[in-house]
Short mmCIF file of C-alpha atoms in Angstrom, two decimals:
data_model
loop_
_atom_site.label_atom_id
_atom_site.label_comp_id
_atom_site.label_asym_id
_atom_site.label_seq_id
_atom_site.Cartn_x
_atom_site.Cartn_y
_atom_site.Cartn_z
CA UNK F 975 -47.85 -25.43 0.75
CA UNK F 976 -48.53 -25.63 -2.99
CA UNK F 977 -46.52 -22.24 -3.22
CA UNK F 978 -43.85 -23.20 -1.36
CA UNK F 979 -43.06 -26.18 -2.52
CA UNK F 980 -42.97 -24.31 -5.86
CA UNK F 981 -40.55 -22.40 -5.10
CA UNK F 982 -38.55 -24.75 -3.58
CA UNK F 983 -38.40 -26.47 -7.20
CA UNK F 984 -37.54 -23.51 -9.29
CA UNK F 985 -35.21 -21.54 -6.76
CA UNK F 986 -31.70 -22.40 -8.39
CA UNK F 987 -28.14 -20.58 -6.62
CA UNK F 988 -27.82 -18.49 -9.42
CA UNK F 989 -30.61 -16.48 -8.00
CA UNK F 990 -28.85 -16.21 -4.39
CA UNK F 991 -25.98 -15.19 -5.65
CA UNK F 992 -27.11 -12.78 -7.71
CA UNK F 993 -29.52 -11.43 -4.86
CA UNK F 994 -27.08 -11.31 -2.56
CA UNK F 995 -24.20 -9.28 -4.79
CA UNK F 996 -26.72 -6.94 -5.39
CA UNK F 997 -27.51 -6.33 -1.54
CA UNK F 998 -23.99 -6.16 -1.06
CA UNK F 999 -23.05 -4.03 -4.10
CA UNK F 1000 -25.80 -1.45 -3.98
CA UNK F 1001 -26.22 -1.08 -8.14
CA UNK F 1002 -27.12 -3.90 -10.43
CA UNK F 1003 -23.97 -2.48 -12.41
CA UNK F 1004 -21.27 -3.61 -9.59
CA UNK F 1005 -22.89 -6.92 -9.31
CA UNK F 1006 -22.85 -7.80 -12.64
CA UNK F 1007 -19.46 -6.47 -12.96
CA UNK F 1008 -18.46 -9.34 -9.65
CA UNK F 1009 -20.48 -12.14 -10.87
CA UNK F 1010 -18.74 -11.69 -14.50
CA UNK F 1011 -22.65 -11.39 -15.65
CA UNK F 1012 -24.28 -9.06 -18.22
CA UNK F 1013 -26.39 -6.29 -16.73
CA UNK F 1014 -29.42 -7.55 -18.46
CA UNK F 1015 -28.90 -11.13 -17.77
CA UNK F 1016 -28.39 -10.19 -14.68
CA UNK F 1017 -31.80 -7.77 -14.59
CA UNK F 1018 -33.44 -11.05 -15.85
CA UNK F 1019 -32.23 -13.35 -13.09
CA UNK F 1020 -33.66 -10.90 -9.98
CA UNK F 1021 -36.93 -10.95 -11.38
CA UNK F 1022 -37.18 -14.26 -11.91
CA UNK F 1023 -36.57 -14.37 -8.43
CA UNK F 1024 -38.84 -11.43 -7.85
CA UNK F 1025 -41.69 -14.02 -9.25
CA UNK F 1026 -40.83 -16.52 -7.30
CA UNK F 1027 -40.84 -14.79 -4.14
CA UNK F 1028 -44.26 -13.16 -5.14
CA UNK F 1029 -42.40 -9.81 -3.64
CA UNK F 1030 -40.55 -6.90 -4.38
CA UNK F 1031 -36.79 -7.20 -3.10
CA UNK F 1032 -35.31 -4.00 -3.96
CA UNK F 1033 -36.42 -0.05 -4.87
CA UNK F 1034 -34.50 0.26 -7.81
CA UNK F 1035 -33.40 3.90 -8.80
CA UNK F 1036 -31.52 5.88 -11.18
CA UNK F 1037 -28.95 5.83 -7.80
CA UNK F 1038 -28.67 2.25 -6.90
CA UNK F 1039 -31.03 -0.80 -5.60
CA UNK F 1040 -31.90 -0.10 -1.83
CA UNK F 1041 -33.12 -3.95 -0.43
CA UNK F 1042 -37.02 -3.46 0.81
CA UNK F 1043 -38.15 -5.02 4.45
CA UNK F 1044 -38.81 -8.02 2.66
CA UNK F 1045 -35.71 -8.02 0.98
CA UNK F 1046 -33.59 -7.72 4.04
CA UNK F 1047 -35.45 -9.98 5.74
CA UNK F 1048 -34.44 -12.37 2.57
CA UNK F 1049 -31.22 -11.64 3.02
CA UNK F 1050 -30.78 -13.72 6.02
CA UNK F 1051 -32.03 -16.46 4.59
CA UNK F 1052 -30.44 -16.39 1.12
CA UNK F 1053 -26.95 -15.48 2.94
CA UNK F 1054 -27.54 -18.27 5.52
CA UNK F 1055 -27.99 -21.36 2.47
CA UNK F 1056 -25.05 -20.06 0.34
CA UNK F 1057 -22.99 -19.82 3.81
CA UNK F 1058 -24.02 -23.29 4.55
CA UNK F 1059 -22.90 -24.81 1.18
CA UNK F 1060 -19.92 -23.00 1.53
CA UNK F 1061 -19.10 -24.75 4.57
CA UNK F 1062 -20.05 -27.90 3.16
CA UNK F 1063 -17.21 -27.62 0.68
CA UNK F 1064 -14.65 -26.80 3.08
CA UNK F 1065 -15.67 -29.61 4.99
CA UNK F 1066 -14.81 -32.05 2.14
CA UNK F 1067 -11.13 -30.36 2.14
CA UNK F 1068 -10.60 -29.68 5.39
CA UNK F 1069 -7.29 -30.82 6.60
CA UNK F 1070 -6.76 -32.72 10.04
CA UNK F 1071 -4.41 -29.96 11.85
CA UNK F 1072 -6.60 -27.91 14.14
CA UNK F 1073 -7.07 -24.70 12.94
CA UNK F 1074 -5.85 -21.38 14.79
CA UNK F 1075 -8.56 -19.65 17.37
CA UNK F 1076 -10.30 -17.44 14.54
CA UNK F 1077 -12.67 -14.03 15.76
CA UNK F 1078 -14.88 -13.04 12.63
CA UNK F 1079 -15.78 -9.58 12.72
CA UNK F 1080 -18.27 -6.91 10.67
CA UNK F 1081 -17.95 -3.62 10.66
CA UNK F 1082 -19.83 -0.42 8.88
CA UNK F 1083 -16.44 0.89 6.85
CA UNK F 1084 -16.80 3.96 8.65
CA UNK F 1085 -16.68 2.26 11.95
CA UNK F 1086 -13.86 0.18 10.90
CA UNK F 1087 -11.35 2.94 9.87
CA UNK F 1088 -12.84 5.10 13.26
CA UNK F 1089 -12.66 2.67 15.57
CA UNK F 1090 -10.73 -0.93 14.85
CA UNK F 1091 -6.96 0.04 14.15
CA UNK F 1092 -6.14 1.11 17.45
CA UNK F 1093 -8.38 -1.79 19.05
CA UNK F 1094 -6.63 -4.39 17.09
CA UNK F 1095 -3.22 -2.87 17.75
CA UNK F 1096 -4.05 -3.46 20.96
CA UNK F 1097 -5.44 -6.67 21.48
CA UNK F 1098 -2.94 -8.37 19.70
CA UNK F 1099 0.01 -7.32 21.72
CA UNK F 1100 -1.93 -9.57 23.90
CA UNK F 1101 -3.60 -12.22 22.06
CA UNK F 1102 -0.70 -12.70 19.26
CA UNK F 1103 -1.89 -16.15 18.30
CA UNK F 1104 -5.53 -15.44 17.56
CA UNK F 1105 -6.51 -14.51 13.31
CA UNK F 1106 -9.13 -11.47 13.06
CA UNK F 1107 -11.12 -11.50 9.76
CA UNK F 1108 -12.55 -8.17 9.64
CA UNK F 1109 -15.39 -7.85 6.88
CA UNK F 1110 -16.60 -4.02 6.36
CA UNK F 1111 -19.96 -4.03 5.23
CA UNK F 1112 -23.78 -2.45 4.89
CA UNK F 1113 -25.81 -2.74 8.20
CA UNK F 1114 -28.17 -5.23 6.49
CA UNK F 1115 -25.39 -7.88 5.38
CA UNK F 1116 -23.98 -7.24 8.95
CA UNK F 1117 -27.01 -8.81 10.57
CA UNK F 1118 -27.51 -11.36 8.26
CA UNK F 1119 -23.91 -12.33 8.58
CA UNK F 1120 -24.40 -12.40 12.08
CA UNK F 1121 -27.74 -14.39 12.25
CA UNK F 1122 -26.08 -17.31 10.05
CA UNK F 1123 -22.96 -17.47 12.19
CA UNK F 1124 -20.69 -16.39 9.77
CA UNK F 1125 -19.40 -13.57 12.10
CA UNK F 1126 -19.23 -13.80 15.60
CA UNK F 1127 -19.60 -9.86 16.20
CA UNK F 1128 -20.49 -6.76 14.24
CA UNK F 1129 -19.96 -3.06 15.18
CA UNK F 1130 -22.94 -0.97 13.27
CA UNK F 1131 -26.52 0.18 13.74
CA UNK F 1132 -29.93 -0.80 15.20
CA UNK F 1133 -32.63 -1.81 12.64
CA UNK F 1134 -36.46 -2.55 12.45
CA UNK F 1135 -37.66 -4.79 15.54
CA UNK F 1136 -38.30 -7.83 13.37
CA UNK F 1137 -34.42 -7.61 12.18
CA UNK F 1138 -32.66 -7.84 15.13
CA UNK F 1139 -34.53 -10.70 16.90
CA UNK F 1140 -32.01 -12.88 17.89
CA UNK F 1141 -29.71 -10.37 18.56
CA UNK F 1142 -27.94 -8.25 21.16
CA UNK F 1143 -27.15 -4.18 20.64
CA UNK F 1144 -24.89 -2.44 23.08
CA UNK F 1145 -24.65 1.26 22.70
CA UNK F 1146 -21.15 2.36 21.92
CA UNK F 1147 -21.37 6.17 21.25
CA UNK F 1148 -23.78 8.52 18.82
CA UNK F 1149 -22.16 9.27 15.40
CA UNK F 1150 -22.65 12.80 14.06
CA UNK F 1151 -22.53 13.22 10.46
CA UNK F 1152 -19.69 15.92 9.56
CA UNK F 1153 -18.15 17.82 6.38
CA UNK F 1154 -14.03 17.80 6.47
CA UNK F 1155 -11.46 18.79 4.03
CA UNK F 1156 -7.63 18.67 3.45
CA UNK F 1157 -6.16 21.52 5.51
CA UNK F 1158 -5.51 23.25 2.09
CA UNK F 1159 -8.80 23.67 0.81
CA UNK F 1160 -9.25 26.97 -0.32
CA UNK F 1161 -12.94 27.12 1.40
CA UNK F 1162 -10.80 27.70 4.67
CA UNK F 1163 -9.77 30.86 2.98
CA UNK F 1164 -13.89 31.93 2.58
CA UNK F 1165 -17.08 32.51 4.46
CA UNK F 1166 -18.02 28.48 5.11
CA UNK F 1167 -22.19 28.29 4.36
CA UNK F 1168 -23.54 24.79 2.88
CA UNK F 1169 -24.27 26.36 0.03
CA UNK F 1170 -21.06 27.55 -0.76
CA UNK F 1171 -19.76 24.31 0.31
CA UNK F 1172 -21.70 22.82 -2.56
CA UNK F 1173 -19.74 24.53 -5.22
CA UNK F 1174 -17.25 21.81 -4.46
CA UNK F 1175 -17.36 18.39 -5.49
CA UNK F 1176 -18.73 16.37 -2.94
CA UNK F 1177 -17.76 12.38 -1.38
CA UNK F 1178 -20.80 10.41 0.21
CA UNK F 1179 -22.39 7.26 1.18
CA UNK F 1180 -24.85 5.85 -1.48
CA UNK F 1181 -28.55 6.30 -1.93
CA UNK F 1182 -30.14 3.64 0.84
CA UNK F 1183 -27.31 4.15 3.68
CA UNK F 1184 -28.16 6.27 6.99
CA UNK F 1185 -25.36 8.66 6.71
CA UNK F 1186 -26.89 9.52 2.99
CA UNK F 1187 -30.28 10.19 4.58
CA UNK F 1188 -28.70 12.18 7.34
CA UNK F 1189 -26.67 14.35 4.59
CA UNK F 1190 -30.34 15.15 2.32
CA UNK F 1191 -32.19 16.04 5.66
CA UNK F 1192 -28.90 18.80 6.29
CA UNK F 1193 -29.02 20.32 2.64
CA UNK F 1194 -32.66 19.75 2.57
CA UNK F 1195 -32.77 22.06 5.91
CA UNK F 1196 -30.75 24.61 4.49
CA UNK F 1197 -32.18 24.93 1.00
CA UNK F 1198 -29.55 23.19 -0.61
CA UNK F 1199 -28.59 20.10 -2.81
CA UNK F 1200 -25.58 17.86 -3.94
CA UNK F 1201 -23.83 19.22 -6.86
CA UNK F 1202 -23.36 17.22 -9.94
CA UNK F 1203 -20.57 14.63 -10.23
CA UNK F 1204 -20.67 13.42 -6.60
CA UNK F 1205 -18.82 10.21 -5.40
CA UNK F 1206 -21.06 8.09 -4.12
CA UNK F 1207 -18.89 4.92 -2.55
CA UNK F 1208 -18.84 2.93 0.62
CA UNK F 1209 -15.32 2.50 1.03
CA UNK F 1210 -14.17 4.87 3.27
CA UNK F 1211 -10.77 4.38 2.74
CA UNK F 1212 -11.31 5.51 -1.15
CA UNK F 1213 -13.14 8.43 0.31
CA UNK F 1214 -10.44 9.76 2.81
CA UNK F 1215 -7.76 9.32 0.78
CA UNK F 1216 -9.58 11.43 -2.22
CA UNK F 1217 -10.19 14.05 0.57
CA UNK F 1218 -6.85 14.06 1.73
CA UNK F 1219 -5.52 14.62 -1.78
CA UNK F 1220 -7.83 16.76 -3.52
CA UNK F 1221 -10.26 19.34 -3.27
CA UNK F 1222 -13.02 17.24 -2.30
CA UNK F 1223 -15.56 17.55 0.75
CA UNK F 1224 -16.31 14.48 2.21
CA UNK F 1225 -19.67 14.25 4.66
CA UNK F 1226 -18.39 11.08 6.88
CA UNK F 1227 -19.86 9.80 10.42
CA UNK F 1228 -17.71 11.38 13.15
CA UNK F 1229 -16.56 8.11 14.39
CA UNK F 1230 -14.31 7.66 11.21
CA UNK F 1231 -12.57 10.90 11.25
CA UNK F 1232 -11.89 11.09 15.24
CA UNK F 1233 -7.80 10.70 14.71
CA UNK F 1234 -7.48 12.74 11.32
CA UNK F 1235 -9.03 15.52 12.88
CA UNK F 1236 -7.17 14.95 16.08
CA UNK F 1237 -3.88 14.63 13.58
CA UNK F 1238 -4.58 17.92 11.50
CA UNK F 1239 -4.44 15.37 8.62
CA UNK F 1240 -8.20 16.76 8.10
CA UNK F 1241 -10.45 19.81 8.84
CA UNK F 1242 -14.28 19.85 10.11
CA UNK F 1243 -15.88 22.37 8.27
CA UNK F 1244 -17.80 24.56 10.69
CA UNK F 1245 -21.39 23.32 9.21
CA UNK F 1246 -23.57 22.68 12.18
CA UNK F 1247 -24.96 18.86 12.48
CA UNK F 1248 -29.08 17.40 12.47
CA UNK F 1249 -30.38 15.83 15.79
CA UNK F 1250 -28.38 14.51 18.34
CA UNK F 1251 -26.61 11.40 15.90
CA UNK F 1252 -26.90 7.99 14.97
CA UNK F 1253 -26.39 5.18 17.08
CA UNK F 1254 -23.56 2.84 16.83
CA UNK F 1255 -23.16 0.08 18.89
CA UNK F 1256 -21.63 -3.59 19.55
CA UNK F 1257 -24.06 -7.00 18.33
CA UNK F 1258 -23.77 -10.23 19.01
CA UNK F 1259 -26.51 -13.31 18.94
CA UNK F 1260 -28.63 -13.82 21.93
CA UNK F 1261 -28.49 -17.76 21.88
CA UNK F 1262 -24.30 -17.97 21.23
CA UNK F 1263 -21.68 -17.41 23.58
CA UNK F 1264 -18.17 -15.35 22.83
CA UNK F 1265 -15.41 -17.77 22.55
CA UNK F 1266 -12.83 -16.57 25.06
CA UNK F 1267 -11.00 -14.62 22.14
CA UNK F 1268 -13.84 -12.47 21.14
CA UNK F 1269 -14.80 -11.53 24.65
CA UNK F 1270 -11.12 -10.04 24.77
CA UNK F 1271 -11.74 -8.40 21.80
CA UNK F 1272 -15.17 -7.40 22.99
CA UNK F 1273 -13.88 -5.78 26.26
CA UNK F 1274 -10.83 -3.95 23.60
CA UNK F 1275 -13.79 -2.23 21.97
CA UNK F 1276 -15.42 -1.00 24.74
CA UNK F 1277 -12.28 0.43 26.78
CA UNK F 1278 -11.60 2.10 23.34
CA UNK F 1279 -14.56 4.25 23.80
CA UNK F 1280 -14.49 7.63 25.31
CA UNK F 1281 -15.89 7.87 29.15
#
């Protein structure tokens, strides 16, 4: 109790904030850079929050800061009070006209750009009057988003057993992990072998994310390894659109890629993929229903998917 209540004392919001940028971020760098904060100042602030937690809350690297157990089990907590003041506010502003039906969705930005366009094309020829906030995302700010109730669904992975209490996963479809180019890339032209594909520079997920992983074990299994001056980015949309441009070879979950390789607009390199894929699927919390406007949206998702 002593503990605790100590904590409670000293905890101030500048140390959720600047926990949570960080998770969201993926470097100290970037989070400094959107909380208009000094990298050391903001070094300084996450330990003293380090201290008072009495527990590490991120692996920090020359690649990024990957959130620990603990630290994504924090996560729900910290995103849950800084949600809850945020609400607070609005409250105090809130005007008396009722707002519009609102579904708040997450998303992995792969899955996003794979599989939302055509699903939201869709369901608003028939649901014209309902808003969609779509929020791309890591997989741990997904479930913490969804555990405070500030999404009502999320499209993106299954986690550790003690992370997903509270929630529901629905298999959607496995996502392999696969190596495109423009249609102009001269390694069309050549004998395609990962290592010669790694004379080219290179677009992937950051250190920490499961398509990363996936790409190491693949070069790892071949004898290979990234070449310097990689991209490392979760916005997929930065990362197709520097692959559909340049010279660039982009390893992306299949899921994202589906109509650009369908279009021609990109090529699969003929590298073969690790294990069977990662599993993407459809969450939602146990103890809240789907207002009638996400269950539409819900059913969209799944009639999307391939039989």
């Amino acid at each position: 109790m002593e503990k605790n209540g100590l904590f409670s004392q000293r905890i101030r919001l500048r140390h959720l904030h600047t926990f949570v940028a960080v998770a969201q971020q993926g470097t100290l760098g970037r989070a400094a850079e959107t909380l208009n904060l000094s990298q050391p100042a903001l070094s300084k602030t996450l330990n003293e929050l380090e201290q008072l937690t009495g527990t590490r809350l991120f692996e920090r690297g020359r690649l990024g800061a990957q959130l620990t157990l603990m630290g994504e089990q924090f996560l729900t907590h910290a995103v849950k009070v800084l949600d809850a003041l945020n609400t607070a506010g609005q409250s105090l502003t809130r005007k008396d006209n009722p707002a519009a039906d609102v579904v708040r969705i997450g998303a992995l930005p792969t899955a996003a750009l794979g599989i939302l366009p055509a699903v939201i094309g869709q369901f608003h020829k028939q649901q014209r009057d309902i808003t969609l906030q779509v929020a791309t995302m890591n997989n741990p700010m997904l479930l913490a988003g969804l555990k405070t109730g500030e999404l009502d669904l999320g499209i993106g992975r299954m986690s550790d057993p003690e992370l997903m209490s509270g929630l529901n996963y629905e298999l959607l479809f496995l996502e392999s992990l696969k190596l495109v180019v423009r249609p102009r890339h001269p390694l069309l032209n050549d004998t395609v072998t990962l290592s010669r594909v790694m004379e080219w520079p290179v677009v992937l997920s950051p250190k920490g994310t499961v398509p990363r992983q996936t790409a190491e074990n693949m070069l790892l299994a071949q004898g290979c390894k990234l070449p310097p001056g990689c991209i490392e980015t979760l916005s997929a949309s930065l990362s197709r659109q520097l692959t559909v441009d340049f010279d660039y070879v982009w390893f992306v979950p299949s899921g994202a890629v589906k109509e650009d390789l369908r279009q021609g607009t990109l090529v699969s390199l003929p590298v073969p993929a690790i294990g069977a894929g990662e599993p993407i699927g459809i969450l939602t919390r146990v103890d809240t229903p789907l207002s009638a406007a996400a269950q539409t949206l819900l059913s969209a998702i799944r009639k999307s998917m391939p039989l």
